[in-house]
Short mmCIF file of C-alpha atoms in Angstrom, two decimals:
data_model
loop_
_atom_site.label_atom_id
_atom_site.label_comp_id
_atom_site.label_asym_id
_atom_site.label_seq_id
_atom_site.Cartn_x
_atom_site.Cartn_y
_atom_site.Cartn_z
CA UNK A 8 -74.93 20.11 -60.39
CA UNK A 9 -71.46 20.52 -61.87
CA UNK A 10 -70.22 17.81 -64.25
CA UNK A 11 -67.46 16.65 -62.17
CA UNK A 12 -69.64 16.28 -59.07
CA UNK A 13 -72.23 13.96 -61.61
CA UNK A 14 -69.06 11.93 -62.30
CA UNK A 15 -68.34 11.27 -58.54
CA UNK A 16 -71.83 10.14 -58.16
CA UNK A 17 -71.31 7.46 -61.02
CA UNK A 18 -69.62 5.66 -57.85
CA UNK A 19 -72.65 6.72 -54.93
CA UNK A 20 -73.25 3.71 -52.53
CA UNK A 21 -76.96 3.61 -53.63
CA UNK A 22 -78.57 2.98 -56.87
CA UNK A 23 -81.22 5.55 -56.82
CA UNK A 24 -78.12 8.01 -56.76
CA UNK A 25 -75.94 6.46 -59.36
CA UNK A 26 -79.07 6.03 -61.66
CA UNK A 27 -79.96 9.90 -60.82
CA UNK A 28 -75.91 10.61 -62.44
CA UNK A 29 -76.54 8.61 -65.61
CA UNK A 30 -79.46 10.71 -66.19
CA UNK A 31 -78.75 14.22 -65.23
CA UNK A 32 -75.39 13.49 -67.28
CA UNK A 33 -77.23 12.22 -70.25
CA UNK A 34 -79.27 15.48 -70.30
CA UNK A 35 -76.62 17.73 -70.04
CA UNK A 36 -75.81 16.81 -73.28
CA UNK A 37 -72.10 18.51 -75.07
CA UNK A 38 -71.07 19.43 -71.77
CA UNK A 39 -70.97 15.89 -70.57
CA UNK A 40 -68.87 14.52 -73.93
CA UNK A 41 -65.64 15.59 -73.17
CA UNK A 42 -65.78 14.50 -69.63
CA UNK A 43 -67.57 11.18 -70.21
CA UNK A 44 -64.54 9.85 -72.74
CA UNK A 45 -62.42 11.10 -70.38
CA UNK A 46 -64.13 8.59 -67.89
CA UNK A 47 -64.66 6.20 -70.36
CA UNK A 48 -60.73 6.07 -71.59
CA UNK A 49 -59.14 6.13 -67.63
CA UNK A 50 -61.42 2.67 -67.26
CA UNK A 51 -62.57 0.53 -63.87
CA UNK A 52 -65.17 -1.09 -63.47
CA UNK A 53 -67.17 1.03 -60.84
CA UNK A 54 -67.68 3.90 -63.19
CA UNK A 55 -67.04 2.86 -66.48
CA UNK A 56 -70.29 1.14 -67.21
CA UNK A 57 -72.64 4.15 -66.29
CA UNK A 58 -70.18 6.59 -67.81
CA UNK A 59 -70.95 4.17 -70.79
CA UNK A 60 -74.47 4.27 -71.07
CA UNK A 61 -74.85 7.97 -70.40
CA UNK A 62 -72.19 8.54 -73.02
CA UNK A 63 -74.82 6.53 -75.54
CA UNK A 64 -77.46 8.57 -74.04
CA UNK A 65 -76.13 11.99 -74.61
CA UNK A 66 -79.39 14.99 -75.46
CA UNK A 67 -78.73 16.51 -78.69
CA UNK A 68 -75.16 15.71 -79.76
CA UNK A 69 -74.05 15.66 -83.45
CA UNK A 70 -73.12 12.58 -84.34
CA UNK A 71 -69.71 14.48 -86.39
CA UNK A 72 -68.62 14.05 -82.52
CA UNK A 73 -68.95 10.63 -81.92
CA UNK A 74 -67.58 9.85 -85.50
CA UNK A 75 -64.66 12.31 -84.23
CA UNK A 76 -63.98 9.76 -81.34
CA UNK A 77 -64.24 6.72 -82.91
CA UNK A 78 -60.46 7.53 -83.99
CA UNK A 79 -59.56 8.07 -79.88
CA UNK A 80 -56.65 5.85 -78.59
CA UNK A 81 -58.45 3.90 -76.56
CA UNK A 82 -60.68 1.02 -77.60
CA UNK A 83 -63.40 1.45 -75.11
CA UNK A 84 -64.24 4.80 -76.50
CA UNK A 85 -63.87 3.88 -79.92
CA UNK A 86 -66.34 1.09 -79.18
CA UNK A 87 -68.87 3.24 -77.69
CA UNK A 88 -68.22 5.89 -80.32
CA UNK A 89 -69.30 3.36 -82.93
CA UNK A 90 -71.71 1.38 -81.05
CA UNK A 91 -73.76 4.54 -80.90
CA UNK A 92 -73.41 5.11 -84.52
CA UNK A 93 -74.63 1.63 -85.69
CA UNK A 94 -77.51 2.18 -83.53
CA UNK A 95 -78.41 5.66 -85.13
CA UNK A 96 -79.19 3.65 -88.87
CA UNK A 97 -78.95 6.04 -91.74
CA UNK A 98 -78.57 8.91 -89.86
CA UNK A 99 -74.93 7.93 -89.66
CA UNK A 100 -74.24 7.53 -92.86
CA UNK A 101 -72.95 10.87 -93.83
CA UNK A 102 -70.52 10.68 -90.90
CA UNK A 103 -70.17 6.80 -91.10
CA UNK A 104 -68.79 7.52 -94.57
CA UNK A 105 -65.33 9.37 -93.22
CA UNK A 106 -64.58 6.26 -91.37
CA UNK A 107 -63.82 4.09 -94.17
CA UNK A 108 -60.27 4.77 -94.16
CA UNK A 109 -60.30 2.65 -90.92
CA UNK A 110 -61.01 -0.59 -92.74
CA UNK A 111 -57.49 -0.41 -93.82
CA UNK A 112 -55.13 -0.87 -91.01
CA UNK A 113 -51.90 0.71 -92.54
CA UNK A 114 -53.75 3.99 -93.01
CA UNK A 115 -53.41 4.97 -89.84
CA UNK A 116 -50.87 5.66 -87.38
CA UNK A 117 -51.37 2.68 -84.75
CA UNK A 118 -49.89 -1.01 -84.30
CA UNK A 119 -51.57 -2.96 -86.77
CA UNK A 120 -53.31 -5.12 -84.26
CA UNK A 121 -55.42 -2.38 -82.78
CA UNK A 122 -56.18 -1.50 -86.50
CA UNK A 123 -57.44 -5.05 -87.21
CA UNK A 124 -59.78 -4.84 -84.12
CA UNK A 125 -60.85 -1.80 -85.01
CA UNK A 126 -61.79 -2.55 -88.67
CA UNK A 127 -63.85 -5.78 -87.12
CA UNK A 128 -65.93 -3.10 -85.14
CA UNK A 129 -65.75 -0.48 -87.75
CA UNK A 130 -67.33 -3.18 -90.20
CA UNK A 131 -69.76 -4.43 -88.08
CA UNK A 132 -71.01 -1.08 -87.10
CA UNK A 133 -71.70 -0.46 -90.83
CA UNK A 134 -73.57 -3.31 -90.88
CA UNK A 135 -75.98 -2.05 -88.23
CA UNK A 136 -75.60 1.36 -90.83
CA UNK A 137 -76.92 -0.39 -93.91
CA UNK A 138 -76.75 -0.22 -97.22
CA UNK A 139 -76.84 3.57 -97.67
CA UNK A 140 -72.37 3.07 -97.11
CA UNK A 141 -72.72 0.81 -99.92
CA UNK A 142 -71.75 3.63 -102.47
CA UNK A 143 -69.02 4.76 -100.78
CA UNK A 144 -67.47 0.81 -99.88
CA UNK A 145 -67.54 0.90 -103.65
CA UNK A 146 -65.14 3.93 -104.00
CA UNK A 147 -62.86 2.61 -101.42
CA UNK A 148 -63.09 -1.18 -103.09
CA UNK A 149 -61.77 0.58 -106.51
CA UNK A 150 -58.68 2.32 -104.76
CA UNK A 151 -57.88 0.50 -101.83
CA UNK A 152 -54.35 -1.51 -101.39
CA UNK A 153 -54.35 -4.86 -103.10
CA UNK A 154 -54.08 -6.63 -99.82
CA UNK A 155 -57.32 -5.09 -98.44
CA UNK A 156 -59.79 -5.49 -101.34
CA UNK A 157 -60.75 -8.62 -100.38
CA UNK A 158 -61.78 -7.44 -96.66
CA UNK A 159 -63.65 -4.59 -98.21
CA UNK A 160 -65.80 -6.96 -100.50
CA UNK A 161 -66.48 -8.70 -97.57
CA UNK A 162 -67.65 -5.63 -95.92
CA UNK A 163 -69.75 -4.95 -99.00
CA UNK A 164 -71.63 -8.09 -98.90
CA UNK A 165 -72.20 -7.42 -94.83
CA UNK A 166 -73.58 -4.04 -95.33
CA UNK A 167 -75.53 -4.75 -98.87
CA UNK A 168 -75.39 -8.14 -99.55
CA UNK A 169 -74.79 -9.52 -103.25
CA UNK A 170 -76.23 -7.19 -105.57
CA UNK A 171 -73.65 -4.55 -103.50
CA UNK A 172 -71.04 -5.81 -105.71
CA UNK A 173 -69.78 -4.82 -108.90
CA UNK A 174 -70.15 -7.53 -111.57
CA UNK A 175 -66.41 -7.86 -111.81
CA UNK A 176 -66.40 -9.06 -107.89
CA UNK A 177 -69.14 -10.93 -108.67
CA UNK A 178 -67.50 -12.94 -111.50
CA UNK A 179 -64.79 -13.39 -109.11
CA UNK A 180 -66.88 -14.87 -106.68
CA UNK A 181 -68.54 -17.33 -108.99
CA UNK A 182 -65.74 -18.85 -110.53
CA UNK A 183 -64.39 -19.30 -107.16
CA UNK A 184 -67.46 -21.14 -106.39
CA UNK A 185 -67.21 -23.79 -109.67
CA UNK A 186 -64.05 -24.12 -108.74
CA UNK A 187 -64.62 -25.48 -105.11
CA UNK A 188 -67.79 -27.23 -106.22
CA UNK A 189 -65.16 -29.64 -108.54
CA UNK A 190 -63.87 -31.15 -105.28
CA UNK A 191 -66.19 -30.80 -102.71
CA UNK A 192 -67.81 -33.33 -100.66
CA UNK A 193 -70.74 -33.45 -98.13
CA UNK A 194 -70.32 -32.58 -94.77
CA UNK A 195 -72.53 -33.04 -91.99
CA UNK A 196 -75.37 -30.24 -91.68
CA UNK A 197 -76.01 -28.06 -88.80
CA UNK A 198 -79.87 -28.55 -88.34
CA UNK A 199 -81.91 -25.67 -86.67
CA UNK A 200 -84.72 -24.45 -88.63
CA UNK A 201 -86.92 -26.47 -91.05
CA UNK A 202 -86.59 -27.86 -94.59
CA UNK A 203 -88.23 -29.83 -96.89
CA UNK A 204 -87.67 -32.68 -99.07
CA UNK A 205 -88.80 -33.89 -102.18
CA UNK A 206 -88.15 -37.34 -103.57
CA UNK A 207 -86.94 -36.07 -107.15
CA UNK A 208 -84.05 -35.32 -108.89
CA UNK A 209 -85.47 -32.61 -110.86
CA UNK A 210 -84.33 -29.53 -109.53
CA UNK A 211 -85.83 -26.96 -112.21
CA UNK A 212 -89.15 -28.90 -111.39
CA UNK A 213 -88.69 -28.35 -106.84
CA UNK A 214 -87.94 -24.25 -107.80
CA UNK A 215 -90.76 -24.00 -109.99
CA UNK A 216 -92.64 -25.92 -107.17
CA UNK A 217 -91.73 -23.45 -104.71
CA UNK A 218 -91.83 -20.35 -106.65
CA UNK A 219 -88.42 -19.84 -106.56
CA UNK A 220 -86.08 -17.68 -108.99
CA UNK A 221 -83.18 -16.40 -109.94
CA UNK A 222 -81.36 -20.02 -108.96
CA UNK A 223 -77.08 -19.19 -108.05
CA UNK A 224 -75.13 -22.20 -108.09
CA UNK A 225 -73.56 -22.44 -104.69
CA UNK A 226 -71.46 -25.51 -103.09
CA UNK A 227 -73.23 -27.23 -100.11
CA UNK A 228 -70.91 -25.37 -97.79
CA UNK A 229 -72.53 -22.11 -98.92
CA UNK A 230 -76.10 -23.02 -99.09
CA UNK A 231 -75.95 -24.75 -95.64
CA UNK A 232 -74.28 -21.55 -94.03
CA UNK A 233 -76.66 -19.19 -95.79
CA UNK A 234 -79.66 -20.92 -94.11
CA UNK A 235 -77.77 -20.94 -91.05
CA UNK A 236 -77.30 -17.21 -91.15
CA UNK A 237 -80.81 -16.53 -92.03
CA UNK A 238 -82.63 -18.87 -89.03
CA UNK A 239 -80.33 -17.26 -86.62
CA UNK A 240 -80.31 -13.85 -87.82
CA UNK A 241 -82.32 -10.82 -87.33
CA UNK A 242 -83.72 -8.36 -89.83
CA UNK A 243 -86.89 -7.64 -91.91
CA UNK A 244 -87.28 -10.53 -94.04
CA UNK A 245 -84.08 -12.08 -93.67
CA UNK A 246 -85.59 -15.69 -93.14
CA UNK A 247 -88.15 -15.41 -96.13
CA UNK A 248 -86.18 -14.21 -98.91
CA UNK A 249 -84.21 -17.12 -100.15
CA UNK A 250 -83.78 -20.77 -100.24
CA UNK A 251 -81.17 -23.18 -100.69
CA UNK A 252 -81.93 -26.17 -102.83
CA UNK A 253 -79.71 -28.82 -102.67
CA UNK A 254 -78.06 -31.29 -104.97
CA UNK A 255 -79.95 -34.65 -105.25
CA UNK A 256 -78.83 -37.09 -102.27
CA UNK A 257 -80.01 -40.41 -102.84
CA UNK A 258 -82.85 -39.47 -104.83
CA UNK A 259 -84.13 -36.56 -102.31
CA UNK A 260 -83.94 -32.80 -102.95
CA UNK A 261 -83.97 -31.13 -100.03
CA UNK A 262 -84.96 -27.13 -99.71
CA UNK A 263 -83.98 -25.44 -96.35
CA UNK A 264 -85.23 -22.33 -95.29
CA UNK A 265 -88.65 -20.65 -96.17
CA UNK A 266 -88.93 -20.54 -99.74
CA UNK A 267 -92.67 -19.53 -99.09
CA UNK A 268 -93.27 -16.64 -96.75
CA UNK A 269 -97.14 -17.37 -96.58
CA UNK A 270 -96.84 -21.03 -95.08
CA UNK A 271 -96.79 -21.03 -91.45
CA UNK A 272 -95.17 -24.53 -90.12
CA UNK A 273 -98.57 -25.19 -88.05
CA UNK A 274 -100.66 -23.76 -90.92
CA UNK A 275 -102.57 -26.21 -92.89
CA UNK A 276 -101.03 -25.22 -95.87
CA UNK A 277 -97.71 -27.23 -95.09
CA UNK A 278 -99.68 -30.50 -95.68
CA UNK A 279 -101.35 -28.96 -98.52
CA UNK A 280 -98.37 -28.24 -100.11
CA UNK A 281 -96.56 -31.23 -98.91
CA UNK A 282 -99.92 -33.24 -100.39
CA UNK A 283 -99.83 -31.66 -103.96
CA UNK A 284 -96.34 -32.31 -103.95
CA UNK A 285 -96.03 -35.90 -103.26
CA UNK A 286 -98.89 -36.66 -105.94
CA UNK A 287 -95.94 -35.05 -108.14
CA UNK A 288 -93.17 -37.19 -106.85
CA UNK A 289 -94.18 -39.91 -104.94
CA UNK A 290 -93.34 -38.40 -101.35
CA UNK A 291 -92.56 -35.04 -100.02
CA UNK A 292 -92.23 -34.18 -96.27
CA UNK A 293 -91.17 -30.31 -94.25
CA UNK A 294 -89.38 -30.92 -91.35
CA UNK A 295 -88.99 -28.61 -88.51
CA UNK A 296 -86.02 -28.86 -85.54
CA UNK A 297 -84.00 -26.28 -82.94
CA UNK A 298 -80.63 -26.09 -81.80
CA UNK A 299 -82.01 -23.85 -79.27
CA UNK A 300 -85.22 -25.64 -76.97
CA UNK A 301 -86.74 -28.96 -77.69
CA UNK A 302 -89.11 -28.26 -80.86
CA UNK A 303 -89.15 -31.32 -83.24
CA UNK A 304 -91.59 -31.28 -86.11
CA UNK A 305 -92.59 -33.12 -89.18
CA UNK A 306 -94.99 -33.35 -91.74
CA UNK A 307 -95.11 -36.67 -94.35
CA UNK A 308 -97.17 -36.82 -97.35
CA UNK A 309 -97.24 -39.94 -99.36
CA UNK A 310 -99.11 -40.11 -103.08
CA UNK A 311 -101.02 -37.11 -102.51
CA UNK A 312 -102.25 -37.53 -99.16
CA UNK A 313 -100.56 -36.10 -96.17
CA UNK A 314 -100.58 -38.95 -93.67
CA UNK A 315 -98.70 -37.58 -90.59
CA UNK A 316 -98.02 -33.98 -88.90
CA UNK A 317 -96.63 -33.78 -85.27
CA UNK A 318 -95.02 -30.53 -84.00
CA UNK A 319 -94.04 -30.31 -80.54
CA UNK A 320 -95.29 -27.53 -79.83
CA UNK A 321 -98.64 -27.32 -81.96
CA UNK A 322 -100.89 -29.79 -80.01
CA UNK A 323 -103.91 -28.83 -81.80
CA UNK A 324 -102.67 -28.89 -85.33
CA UNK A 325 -101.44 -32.70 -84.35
CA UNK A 326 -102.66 -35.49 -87.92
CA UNK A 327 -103.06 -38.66 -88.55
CA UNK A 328 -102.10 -41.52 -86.49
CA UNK A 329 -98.06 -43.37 -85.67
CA UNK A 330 -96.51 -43.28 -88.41
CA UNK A 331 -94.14 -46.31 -89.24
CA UNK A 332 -90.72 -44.46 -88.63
CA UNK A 333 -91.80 -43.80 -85.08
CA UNK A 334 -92.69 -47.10 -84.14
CA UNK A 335 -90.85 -48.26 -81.04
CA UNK A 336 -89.90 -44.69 -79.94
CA UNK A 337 -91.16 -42.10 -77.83
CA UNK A 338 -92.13 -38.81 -79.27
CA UNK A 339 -91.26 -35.39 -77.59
CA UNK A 340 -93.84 -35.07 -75.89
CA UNK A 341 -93.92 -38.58 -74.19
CA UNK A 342 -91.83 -39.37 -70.84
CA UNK A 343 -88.45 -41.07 -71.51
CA UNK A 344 -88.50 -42.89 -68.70
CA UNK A 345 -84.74 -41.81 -67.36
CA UNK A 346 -84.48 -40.68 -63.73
CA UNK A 347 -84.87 -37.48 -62.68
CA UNK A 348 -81.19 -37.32 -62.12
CA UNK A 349 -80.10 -39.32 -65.08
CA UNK A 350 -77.41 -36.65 -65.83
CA UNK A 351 -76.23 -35.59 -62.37
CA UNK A 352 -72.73 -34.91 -61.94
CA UNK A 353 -72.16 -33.72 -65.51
CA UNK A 354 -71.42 -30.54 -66.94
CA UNK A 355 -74.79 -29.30 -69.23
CA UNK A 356 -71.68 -28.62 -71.81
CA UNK A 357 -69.91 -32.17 -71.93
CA UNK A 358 -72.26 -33.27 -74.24
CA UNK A 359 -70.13 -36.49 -75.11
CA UNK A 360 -70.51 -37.42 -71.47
CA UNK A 361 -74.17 -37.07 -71.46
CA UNK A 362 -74.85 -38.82 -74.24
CA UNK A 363 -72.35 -41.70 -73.04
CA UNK A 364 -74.48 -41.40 -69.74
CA UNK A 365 -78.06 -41.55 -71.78
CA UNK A 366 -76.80 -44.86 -74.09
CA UNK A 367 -75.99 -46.74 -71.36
CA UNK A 368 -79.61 -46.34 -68.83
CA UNK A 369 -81.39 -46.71 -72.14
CA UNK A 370 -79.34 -50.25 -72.92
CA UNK A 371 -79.55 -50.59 -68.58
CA UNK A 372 -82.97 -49.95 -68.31
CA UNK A 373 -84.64 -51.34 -71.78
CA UNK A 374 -85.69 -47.71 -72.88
CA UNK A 375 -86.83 -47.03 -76.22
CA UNK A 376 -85.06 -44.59 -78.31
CA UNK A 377 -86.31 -41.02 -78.58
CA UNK A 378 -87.91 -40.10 -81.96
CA UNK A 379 -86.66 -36.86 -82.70
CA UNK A 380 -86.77 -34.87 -86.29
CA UNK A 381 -82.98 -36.24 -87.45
CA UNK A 382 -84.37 -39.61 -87.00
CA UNK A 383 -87.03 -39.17 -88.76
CA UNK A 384 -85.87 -37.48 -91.49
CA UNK A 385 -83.45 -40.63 -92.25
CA UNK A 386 -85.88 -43.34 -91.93
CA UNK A 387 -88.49 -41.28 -94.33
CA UNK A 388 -85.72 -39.24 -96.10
CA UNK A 389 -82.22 -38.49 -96.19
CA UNK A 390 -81.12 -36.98 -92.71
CA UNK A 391 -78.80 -33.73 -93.12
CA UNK A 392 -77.10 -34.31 -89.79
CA UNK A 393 -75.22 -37.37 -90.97
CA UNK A 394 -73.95 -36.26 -94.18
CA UNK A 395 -70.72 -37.16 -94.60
CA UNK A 396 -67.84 -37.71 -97.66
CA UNK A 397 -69.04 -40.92 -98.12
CA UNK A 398 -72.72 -39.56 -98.66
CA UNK A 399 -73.88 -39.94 -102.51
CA UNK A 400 -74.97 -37.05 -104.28
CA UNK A 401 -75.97 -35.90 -107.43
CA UNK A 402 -76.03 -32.45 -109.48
CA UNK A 403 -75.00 -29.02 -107.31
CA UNK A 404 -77.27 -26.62 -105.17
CA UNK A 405 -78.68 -23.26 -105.60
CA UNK A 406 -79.04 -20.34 -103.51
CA UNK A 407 -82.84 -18.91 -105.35
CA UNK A 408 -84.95 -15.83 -104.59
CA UNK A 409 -88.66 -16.31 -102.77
CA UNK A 410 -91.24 -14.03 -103.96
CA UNK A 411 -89.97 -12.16 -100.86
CA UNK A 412 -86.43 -11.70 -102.03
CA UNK A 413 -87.71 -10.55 -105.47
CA UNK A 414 -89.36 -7.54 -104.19
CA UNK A 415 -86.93 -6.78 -101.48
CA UNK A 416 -83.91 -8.56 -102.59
CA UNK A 417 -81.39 -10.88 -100.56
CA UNK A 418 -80.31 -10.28 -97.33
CA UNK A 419 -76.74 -9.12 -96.60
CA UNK A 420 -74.25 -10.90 -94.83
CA UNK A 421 -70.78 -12.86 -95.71
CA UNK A 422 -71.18 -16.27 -96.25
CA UNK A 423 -68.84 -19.58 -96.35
CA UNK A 424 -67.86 -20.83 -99.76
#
């Protein structure tokens, strides 16, 4: 069937016959390119979609042609031009490498706008590339206009993470992190993931502890966004490589992320480790909570002994009886005692409303509070989620290297400062 016909059929009434178009034009390979962008630039919704994913789908294109493309006028085939480049890896770097140029909006002939959007796409499809543009980021870094040196070591970090910088840029970057650390106060944490903390001041003593190396000084702003990025992000060994240790607040250190890839939250080695550790210190406890579902977890140990694990969603690994800072609360797993329709008529999203709603049954009805992992964290710890300026600290944190990140090295990715 001719190409143009295969285009019509992009539009058939049934499915079987659209999905019949996306293939046959995926198969015909360079005779479908031209004609697809074509589609892809004129727009509407009926076609555009399929003319989308056949265009990704294309048998035994170069990718010199979608790297051609990814310079087109319109942005919906420059986005599928370089969506299908991030997803070829380091196959695209050779071609990847002649895009550079579009990281810098006034070197090339459109309205600076549609350059900025583009260089937000170009850079996140090198991302997706990896570290094999690294070498030629560097070239551009050295000669590109002032203005734009500071997006392209940006882009470095993304694609190759620290040790992609030169140690000039890296100098840079760490005297612009003493310099915020003079000033900067707590803020309140974002807590999804799991953490543990240590009632010492000693931070050498908590690294060595862990196994950690190579310790960065970092403000709290960094350190809390780099464990962000690495519970929500994807990638082989992105949430095992490093840890951030924190400063000393109120007599706690506090390590978020992984810091060792081996230890499994339900494994028995948390309370091992938790164990040896508080016959170190005193007390040491991991804690374990979403942003995303309803898992709450925690582990105490007290003078050696691990007296209390509970995870939400390990039944089986559950130890050791109540524990004092969940006394008059119900657990997780234990009914509330709301109504069904406690929160009817509000928005899932107006979470000021529901909580509003919530207080007031559980002062209305006598409820006990729910014991969740922030809770528990404050009346055994320090809780991250209410840090605030007024919170005392002592000392500055570290961004260190697991035993993972050693033999891999970090992951890549900007981070907050």
């Amino acid at each position: 069937m001719e190409i143009d016909a295969l285009l019509v059929r992009l539009t058939a009434p049934d499915d079987d016959s659209r999905q019949a178009a996306v293939d046959a034009l995926a198969a015909a390979g360079e005779a479908a390119f031209d004609p697809l962008v074509r589609v892809i630039a004129q727009g509407g919704p009926a076609a555009t979609w399929r003319a989308e994913r056949a265009f990704h789908l294309l048998a035994d294109v170069p990718l010199t042609r979608y790297a051609a493309v990814a310079r087109h006028p319109s942005p919906a085939v420059r986005r599928c031009a370089l969506w299908k480049l991030a997803m070829s890896g380091d196959a695209a770097v050779p071609v990847a490498e002649g895009l550079v140029p579009l990281l810098f909006p006034d070197a090339e002939d459109t309205a600076e706008d549609t350059a900025a959007d583009t260089r937000k796409l170009v850079r996140s499809t090198f991302e997706h590339i990896g570290p094999g543009l690294v070498p030629a980021l560097r070239r551009a870094r050295r000669t590109a206009p002032g203005r734009h040196r500071r997006f392209l070591v940006e882009t470095l970090v993304a694609v190759g993470g620290w040790d992609a910088l030169d140690t000039a840029d890296q100098a840079v970057v760490r005297r612009l992190i003493a310099v915020k650390r003079l000033t900067e106060e707590p803020a309140r944490t974002h807590v999804c993931g799991s953490w543990y903390a240590v009632r010492t001041t000693d931070q050498s003593a908590v690294l060595a502890a862990f196994g950690l190396s190579d310790p960065m000084p970092v403000t709290m702003r960094l350190g809390q966004s780099a464990w962000n990025r690495d519970t929500h992000g994807s990638g082989e060994h992105r949430g095992c490589s490093r840890a951030y240790v924190s400063p000393a607040f109120s007599g706690w250190t506090l390590v978020f992320g992984r810091p060792l890839r081996h230890v499994e939250p339900s494994d028995r080695a948390v309370r091992e480790l938790c164990a040896r550790l508080s016959a170190e210190h005193g007390a040491a406890h991991w804690y374990g909570q979403s942003c995303g579902d309803d898992w709450n977890a925690w582990c105490l140990a007290e003078d050696g002994e691990a007296v209390r694990y509970y995870d939400l969603h390990q039944r089986d690994a559950w130890f050791g009886g109540p524990h004092p800072a969940e006394a008059g609360r119900y657990l997780p797993h234990e009914d509330s005692g709301l109504p069904e329709d406690w929160a009817e008529g509000i928005a899932l999203t107006d979470t000021d409303a529901l909580r509003a709603r919530l207080t007031r049954l559980e002062q209305e009805l006598g409820l006990p509070e729910p014991c969740h992992t922030a809770g528990i964290a404050g009346r055994t710890s320090v809780d991250p989620a209410s840090f605030g300026p007024d919170t005392p600290f002592t000392g500055h944190g570290v961004l260190a290297l697991t035993s993972c990140g050693r033999e891999h090295g970090g992951p890549p990715g900007v981070l907050e400062i």
